[in-house]
Coordinates of C-alpha atoms and ligand atoms in Angstrom, one line a residue:
M1 CA -13.7 -10.8 -12.5
Q2 CA -13.5 -11.9 -16.1
F3 CA -10.4 -12.1 -18.3
K4 CA -11.8 -9.3 -20.4
D5 CA -11.5 -6.9 -17.4
I6 CA -7.8 -7.5 -17.1
I7 CA -5.3 -4.9 -18.4
G8 CA -3.3 -6.5 -21.2
Q9 CA -1.7 -10.0 -20.4
E10 CA -3.3 -11.5 -23.5
K11 CA -0.7 -14.2 -24.0
L12 CA -0.9 -15.4 -20.4
K13 CA -4.7 -15.5 -20.5
R14 CA -4.5 -17.8 -23.5
Q15 CA -2.1 -20.0 -21.7
L16 CA -4.3 -20.2 -18.6
I17 CA -7.3 -21.0 -20.7
E18 CA -5.4 -23.8 -22.4
T19 CA -4.6 -25.5 -19.1
V20 CA -8.4 -25.7 -18.5
D21 CA -9.1 -26.9 -22.1
N22 CA -6.5 -29.6 -21.8
G23 CA -7.5 -30.7 -18.3
R24 CA -4.0 -29.8 -17.0
I25 CA -4.9 -27.6 -14.0
S26 CA -2.1 -28.0 -11.6
H27 CA -3.4 -28.0 -8.0
A28 CA -0.7 -25.7 -6.7
Q29 CA 0.3 -22.7 -8.7
L30 CA 2.5 -19.7 -8.1
F31 CA 1.6 -16.5 -10.0
L32 CA 4.9 -14.6 -9.9
G33 CA 5.7 -11.1 -11.1
K34 CA 7.0 -7.8 -9.9
G35 CA 4.8 -4.9 -9.0
V36 CA 1.1 -4.5 -9.5
N37 CA 0.9 -6.1 -12.9
G38 CA -2.5 -7.9 -12.6
K39 CA -1.3 -11.2 -11.2
F40 CA -3.9 -11.1 -8.5
A41 CA -6.7 -10.2 -10.9
L42 CA -5.6 -13.0 -13.2
A43 CA -5.7 -15.5 -10.3
V44 CA -9.3 -14.6 -9.6
S45 CA -10.4 -14.6 -13.2
Y46 CA -8.7 -17.9 -13.8
A47 CA -10.6 -19.4 -10.8
Q48 CA -13.9 -17.9 -12.0
Y49 CA -13.2 -19.4 -15.5
I50 CA -12.4 -22.8 -14.1
N51 CA -15.7 -22.9 -12.2
C52 CA -18.0 -21.4 -14.8
P53 CA -20.3 -24.1 -16.2
H54 CA -21.0 -22.0 -19.3
K55 CA -17.5 -20.8 -20.2
T56 CA -16.7 -19.7 -23.8
A57 CA -13.5 -20.2 -25.6
D58 CA -12.0 -17.1 -24.2
D59 CA -13.8 -16.2 -21.0
S60 CA -16.2 -17.1 -18.2
C61 CA -19.8 -16.3 -19.0
G62 CA -20.2 -13.6 -16.3
V63 CA -23.9 -14.3 -15.8
C64 CA -24.3 -17.8 -14.4
L65 CA -24.8 -18.3 -10.6
S66 CA -21.2 -19.3 -10.1
C67 CA -19.9 -16.2 -12.0
K68 CA -22.3 -13.9 -10.1
K69 CA -21.1 -15.3 -6.7
Y70 CA -17.5 -15.0 -7.9
Q71 CA -18.1 -11.4 -9.0
A72 CA -19.6 -10.6 -5.6
L73 CA -16.6 -12.4 -4.0
S74 CA -19.2 -14.4 -2.0
H75 CA -18.7 -17.8 -3.5
P76 CA -18.6 -20.4 -0.7
D77 CA -15.8 -22.2 -2.4
L78 CA -13.5 -19.2 -2.9
F79 CA -11.1 -18.4 -0.1
F80 CA -8.4 -15.7 0.4
S81 CA -5.5 -15.4 2.7
F82 CA -3.5 -12.3 3.1
P83 CA -1.2 -10.6 5.6
V84 CA -2.8 -8.6 8.4
N85 CA -1.6 -6.6 11.4
K86 CA -3.0 -5.4 14.6
G87 CA -5.0 -2.9 12.7
K88 CA -7.2 0.0 13.7
K89 CA -10.3 -2.0 13.2
G90 CA -10.6 -5.7 13.0
G91 CA -14.0 -6.3 11.2
A92 CA -15.2 -7.8 14.4
E93 CA -18.8 -8.4 13.4
D94 CA -18.1 -11.7 11.7
D95 CA -15.9 -13.1 14.4
D96 CA -16.4 -15.6 17.1
G97 CA -17.7 -13.5 19.9
E98 CA -14.4 -12.9 21.6
E99 CA -14.5 -9.9 23.8
R100 CA -13.6 -6.8 21.8
T101 CA -13.2 -3.1 22.5
K102 CA -15.8 -1.1 20.7
D103 CA -13.6 1.4 18.9
S104 CA -10.7 -0.8 17.9
G105 CA -12.6 -3.9 16.9
I106 CA -9.7 -6.0 18.2
S107 CA -9.8 -7.9 21.5
K108 CA -8.0 -6.0 24.2
T109 CA -5.8 -9.0 24.7
A110 CA -5.3 -9.9 21.0
S111 CA -1.7 -10.0 20.0
T112 CA -0.4 -10.4 16.4
K113 CA -0.4 -14.2 16.8
D114 CA -4.1 -14.4 17.2
L115 CA -4.9 -12.4 14.1
I116 CA -6.4 -14.1 11.1
S117 CA -7.4 -12.6 7.8
T118 CA -11.1 -13.4 8.1
M119 CA -11.3 -10.7 10.9
F120 CA -10.6 -8.2 8.1
N121 CA -13.0 -9.7 5.6
K122 CA -15.2 -6.6 5.2
E123 CA -12.2 -4.3 4.6
W124 CA -10.6 -6.8 2.3
L125 CA -13.6 -7.1 0.0
A126 CA -14.1 -3.3 -0.1
Y127 CA -10.4 -2.8 -0.8
L128 CA -10.5 -5.3 -3.7
N129 CA -13.5 -3.7 -5.2
E130 CA -12.0 -0.3 -5.0
T131 CA -8.8 -1.3 -6.7
G132 CA -10.4 -3.4 -9.3
Y133 CA -8.6 -6.5 -7.9
Y134 CA -5.2 -4.8 -8.3
P135 CA -4.1 -4.7 -4.6
Y136 CA -0.9 -3.2 -3.4
L137 CA 0.6 -4.1 0.0
Q138 CA 1.3 -0.7 1.4
D139 CA -2.1 0.6 0.5
W140 CA -3.6 -2.5 2.2
Y141 CA -1.6 -1.9 5.4
S142 CA -2.6 1.8 5.5
R143 CA -6.2 0.7 5.0
I144 CA -6.2 -1.5 8.1
S145 CA -3.7 0.1 10.4
M146 CA -2.9 3.5 11.8
D147 CA 0.8 3.6 10.9
N148 CA 1.4 1.1 8.1
Q149 CA 2.5 -1.7 10.4
Q150 CA 4.0 -4.8 8.7
G151 CA 1.5 -7.6 8.3
I152 CA 1.9 -11.3 8.8
I153 CA 0.3 -14.7 7.8
N154 CA 0.6 -16.6 11.1
V155 CA 0.0 -20.1 12.3
E156 CA -3.5 -19.3 13.4
E157 CA -4.3 -18.3 9.9
A158 CA -2.7 -21.5 8.5
R159 CA -4.9 -23.5 10.8
R160 CA -7.9 -21.6 9.6
I161 CA -7.0 -22.4 6.0
V162 CA -6.5 -26.1 6.7
K163 CA -10.0 -26.2 8.3
D164 CA -11.7 -24.3 5.5
L165 CA -10.1 -26.4 2.8
S166 CA -10.7 -29.8 4.4
F167 CA -14.3 -30.1 3.2
R168 CA -15.4 -30.9 -0.3
P169 CA -16.4 -28.0 -2.4
S170 CA -20.0 -27.2 -1.6
E171 CA -21.1 -25.9 -5.0
A172 CA -18.2 -25.4 -7.3
H173 CA -16.2 -28.0 -9.2
Y174 CA -13.0 -26.6 -7.6
K175 CA -12.5 -25.1 -4.2
V176 CA -10.0 -22.3 -4.7
L177 CA -7.7 -20.6 -2.2
I178 CA -5.7 -17.5 -3.3
I179 CA -2.9 -16.6 -1.0
W180 CA -1.7 -13.0 -1.5
H181 CA 1.8 -12.3 -0.4
P182 CA 2.9 -15.7 0.8
D183 CA 6.3 -14.1 1.6
K184 CA 4.6 -12.7 4.7
M185 CA 4.0 -16.2 6.1
N186 CA 6.0 -16.9 9.2
P187 CA 7.9 -20.2 9.3
S188 CA 5.5 -22.1 11.5
A189 CA 2.6 -21.1 9.2
A190 CA 4.6 -22.1 6.1
N191 CA 5.5 -25.5 7.6
L192 CA 1.9 -26.3 8.6
L193 CA 0.6 -25.3 5.2
L194 CA 3.3 -27.1 3.2
K195 CA 2.5 -30.3 5.0
F196 CA -1.2 -29.8 4.1
F197 CA -0.4 -28.9 0.5
E198 CA 1.6 -32.0 0.0
E199 CA -1.7 -34.0 -0.1
P200 CA -4.4 -31.4 -0.7
P201 CA -8.0 -32.5 -0.7
A202 CA -9.4 -33.5 -4.1
R203 CA -10.7 -30.8 -6.3
T204 CA -8.8 -28.1 -4.6
L205 CA -6.7 -25.4 -6.3
I206 CA -4.2 -23.3 -4.4
I207 CA -2.8 -20.2 -6.1
M208 CA -0.1 -18.1 -4.4
V209 CA 0.4 -14.6 -5.7
A210 CA 3.9 -13.2 -5.1
D211 CA 6.2 -10.5 -6.2
E212 CA 9.6 -12.1 -5.7
K213 CA 10.8 -15.6 -5.8
E214 CA 13.7 -14.9 -3.5
L215 CA 11.4 -14.0 -0.7
L216 CA 9.7 -17.4 -0.7
L217 CA 10.9 -20.6 1.0
N218 CA 12.5 -23.1 -1.3
T219 CA 9.9 -25.6 -0.3
I220 CA 7.2 -23.3 -1.6
Q221 CA 9.0 -22.7 -4.8
S222 CA 9.5 -26.4 -5.5
R223 CA 6.0 -27.5 -4.8
F224 CA 4.2 -24.9 -6.8
Q225 CA 4.0 -24.7 -10.5
L226 CA 5.5 -21.4 -11.5
I227 CA 3.4 -19.1 -13.7
P228 CA 5.5 -16.0 -14.5
V229 CA 3.3 -12.9 -14.9
P230 CA 5.1 -10.3 -17.0
K231 CA 4.7 -6.5 -16.6
I232 CA 1.8 -4.9 -18.4
D233 CA 2.7 -3.9 -21.9
S234 CA 2.9 -0.1 -22.5
G235 CA 0.1 -0.1 -25.1
S236 CA -2.4 -1.8 -22.8
L237 CA -1.4 0.4 -19.9
R238 CA -1.7 3.5 -22.0
R239 CA -5.2 2.5 -23.2
H240 CA -6.3 1.7 -19.7
L241 CA -5.1 5.1 -18.3
R242 CA -6.7 6.9 -21.2
S243 CA -10.1 5.3 -20.6
M244 CA -9.8 6.0 -16.8
F245 CA -8.7 9.6 -17.2
P246 CA -10.1 11.0 -20.5
A247 CA -9.4 14.6 -19.5
I248 CA -5.7 14.2 -18.7
S249 CA -3.1 15.4 -21.2
T250 CA -1.4 12.9 -23.5
Q251 CA 1.9 14.1 -22.1
Q252 CA 0.9 13.2 -18.5
I253 CA -0.4 9.8 -19.5
E254 CA 2.9 9.2 -21.4
N255 CA 4.9 10.2 -18.4
A256 CA 3.0 7.8 -16.2
V257 CA 3.4 4.9 -18.7
I258 CA 7.1 5.5 -18.9
L259 CA 7.7 5.8 -15.1
A260 CA 5.3 2.9 -14.2
D261 CA 7.1 0.4 -16.3
G262 CA 4.1 -2.0 -16.5
D263 CA 2.9 -1.4 -12.9
V264 CA -0.6 -0.1 -12.8
H265 CA -0.4 1.1 -9.2
M266 CA 2.8 3.0 -10.0
A267 CA 1.1 4.6 -13.0
L268 CA -1.9 5.7 -10.9
S269 CA 0.4 7.0 -8.3
V270 CA 2.3 9.0 -10.8
L271 CA -1.0 10.5 -12.1
M272 CA -2.8 11.0 -8.8
E273 CA 0.0 11.5 -6.3
G274 CA 2.7 12.9 -8.5
E275 CA 3.5 15.1 -5.5
Q276 CA 4.6 12.1 -3.4
I277 CA 7.1 11.0 -6.0
K278 CA 8.3 14.6 -6.0
D279 CA 8.6 14.5 -2.2
H280 CA 10.8 11.4 -2.5
F281 CA 12.8 13.1 -5.2
L282 CA 13.4 16.3 -3.2
M283 CA 14.3 14.4 -0.1
F284 CA 16.7 12.1 -1.9
Q285 CA 18.3 15.1 -3.7
S286 CA 18.9 16.9 -0.4
W287 CA 20.1 13.8 1.3
M288 CA 22.7 13.1 -1.4
R289 CA 23.9 16.7 -1.3
M290 CA 24.2 16.5 2.4
C291 CA 26.1 13.2 2.3
Y292 CA 28.5 14.5 -0.2
K293 CA 29.2 17.8 1.7
A294 CA 28.6 16.3 5.2
K295 CA 30.2 19.2 7.0
S296 CA 28.7 18.3 10.4
L297 CA 27.1 15.4 12.1
E298 CA 24.3 17.8 13.0
E299 CA 23.1 18.1 9.4
I300 CA 23.0 14.3 9.2
K301 CA 21.1 14.2 12.5
D302 CA 18.4 16.5 11.1
F303 CA 17.9 14.3 8.1
V304 CA 17.8 11.1 10.2
E305 CA 15.2 12.7 12.5
K306 CA 13.1 13.7 9.6
V307 CA 13.2 10.3 7.9
S308 CA 12.6 8.4 11.1
K309 CA 9.2 10.1 11.3
I310 CA 7.8 9.0 8.0
G311 CA 7.0 5.4 8.9
R312 CA 8.6 2.1 7.9
E313 CA 6.7 1.5 4.6
N314 CA 7.4 5.1 3.5
Q315 CA 11.1 4.6 4.4
K316 CA 11.2 1.5 2.3
E317 CA 9.5 3.3 -0.6
F318 CA 11.9 6.2 -0.3
L319 CA 14.9 3.9 -0.4
Q320 CA 13.4 1.9 -3.3
Y321 CA 13.0 5.3 -5.1
G322 CA 16.7 6.1 -4.3
L323 CA 17.8 2.8 -5.6
R324 CA 15.9 3.5 -8.8
L325 CA 17.8 6.8 -9.2
I326 CA 21.1 5.0 -8.6
H327 CA 20.3 2.5 -11.3
Q328 CA 19.2 5.2 -13.6
S329 CA 22.5 7.1 -13.0
L330 CA 24.4 4.0 -14.1
N331 CA 22.3 3.7 -17.2
M332 CA 23.0 7.4 -17.9
N333 CA 26.8 6.9 -17.3
Y334 CA 27.2 3.7 -19.2
G335 CA 25.2 4.5 -22.2
H336 CA 22.0 2.4 -21.8
A337 CA 20.0 5.4 -22.9
T338 CA 17.0 3.3 -23.9
L339 CA 16.8 1.9 -20.3
T340 CA 16.6 5.4 -18.8
R341 CA 13.1 6.1 -17.5
L342 CA 12.9 9.6 -15.9
T343 CA 10.7 12.6 -15.4
I344 CA 12.1 15.9 -16.6
Y345 CA 13.2 17.1 -13.1
E346 CA 14.9 13.7 -12.4
K347 CA 16.7 13.8 -15.7
D348 CA 17.8 17.4 -15.1
W349 CA 19.3 16.6 -11.6
L350 CA 20.8 13.2 -12.6
S351 CA 22.7 14.8 -15.4
K352 CA 24.7 16.5 -12.6
F353 CA 24.5 13.7 -10.0
S354 CA 25.2 10.6 -12.1
P355 CA 28.9 11.2 -12.5
F356 CA 29.3 10.5 -8.8
I357 CA 27.9 7.0 -9.3
H358 CA 30.4 4.8 -11.1
I359 CA 32.2 1.5 -11.3
N360 CA 34.2 2.0 -8.1
N361 CA 31.3 2.7 -5.8
S362 CA 28.0 1.7 -7.4
L363 CA 27.9 -1.9 -6.3
T364 CA 28.6 -1.0 -2.6
I365 CA 26.0 1.8 -2.7
I366 CA 23.4 -0.5 -4.1
E367 CA 24.2 -3.2 -1.6
K368 CA 24.0 -0.8 1.3
L369 CA 20.6 0.6 0.2
E370 CA 19.2 -2.9 -0.3
K371 CA 20.5 -4.0 3.0
T372 CA 18.8 -1.0 4.7
I373 CA 15.5 -1.8 3.0
F374 CA 15.8 -5.4 4.4
E375 CA 16.7 -4.2 7.9
I376 CA 13.8 -1.8 8.0
G377 CA 11.5 -4.6 7.0
R378 CA 13.0 -6.5 10.0
N379 CA 12.0 -3.7 12.3
A380 CA 15.5 -2.5 13.1
S381 CA 15.8 1.0 14.5
A382 CA 15.4 3.5 11.6
A383 CA 17.4 6.2 13.3
I384 CA 20.4 4.0 13.8
I385 CA 20.4 2.5 10.3
F386 CA 19.8 5.7 8.5
M387 CA 22.6 7.3 10.5
K388 CA 25.0 4.5 9.5
L389 CA 23.8 4.6 5.9
S390 CA 24.4 8.3 5.7
L391 CA 27.9 8.1 7.0
D392 CA 28.7 5.2 4.6
L393 CA 27.3 7.1 1.7
S394 CA 29.2 10.2 2.6
L395 CA 32.4 8.2 2.2
L396 CA 31.3 6.2 -0.9
L397 CA 30.2 9.3 -2.9
K398 CA 33.7 10.7 -2.5
I399 CA 35.5 7.7 -4.0
P400 CA 37.1 8.9 -7.2
K401 CA 35.9 7.6 -10.6
Ligands
LIG1 ZN1 -20.4 -18.4 -15.7

């Protein structure tokens, strides 16, 4: 991956190149930014640039042996770590001969604690190539598991990392480890790694790529140099979508640019899976109506039953979507028109719904939704927490303005 293949982010590319030019490459860096904004692709291009012996003033050469191996993701001094789950198929071929069932690829006795990311190497490389190095967690989970199970970076994985990084680089100037979603590390993995990162081997660069600072341990935050990665600017995103989809109307592209707010995965979802967003919309709309009217517990039970079936990651996406509409309602009500990003059907409905979201209830509603997203992430019972949330919302929506 070369810098030239990255969507926008021109200023950050320059800053990263300067760290190399000035010999100020920090050995532990945290690429931080919300959504699929290219932070992962930037980490890979940066590593390729650092190790290219024929780099130019603004990019790696793309043709030397190091660049070629980087581009094939086969460089012996490039390592990845990422969350995995039990999976439907564990990429067993490259593993250590542990007994495995033929169809699942995973050992009959394997539990989550035995899983390490290299078992999924084949899927991972294919997935990165498909997304152009713009990975998205839920997509990754659905790629490797039947029902979007949550993933983890466990202590076995941490031990694997320590082992892999303990040797000197075999070819490159710098050995590079890119950890995607360090927020999925469990505490024992984090403790082991932090101890190791305190005195990393010479010529080793560790880049963590994360969405939210709050989800990371303080010890990680303090030991890693923070590299904020902003959202992709509208102009670059628009040009990218236009070149990918030359036949799509300007209006559709514009709609995707507005809704995506600098997140390329979101933009592609809007274009390619516009229907799913619409599903969320229709479900949220009927849920809010039901909560407001809430004539019977039966109605709520129907909804809870429906939402319980869509899987945890979808539930979280649905609630995130709901949160967005609540925030947009506030923008509508309190005059931040420029902050309002909505499709035509959302705008139409929110013009009626937004008066129900106001200063006396909005904060509590937002807190409840966020808390539910958190609880779903912690594997709480979806039926119970959606039931509780629906009852809470039904009271909150009736609070007078
Ligand atoms: Zn090169």
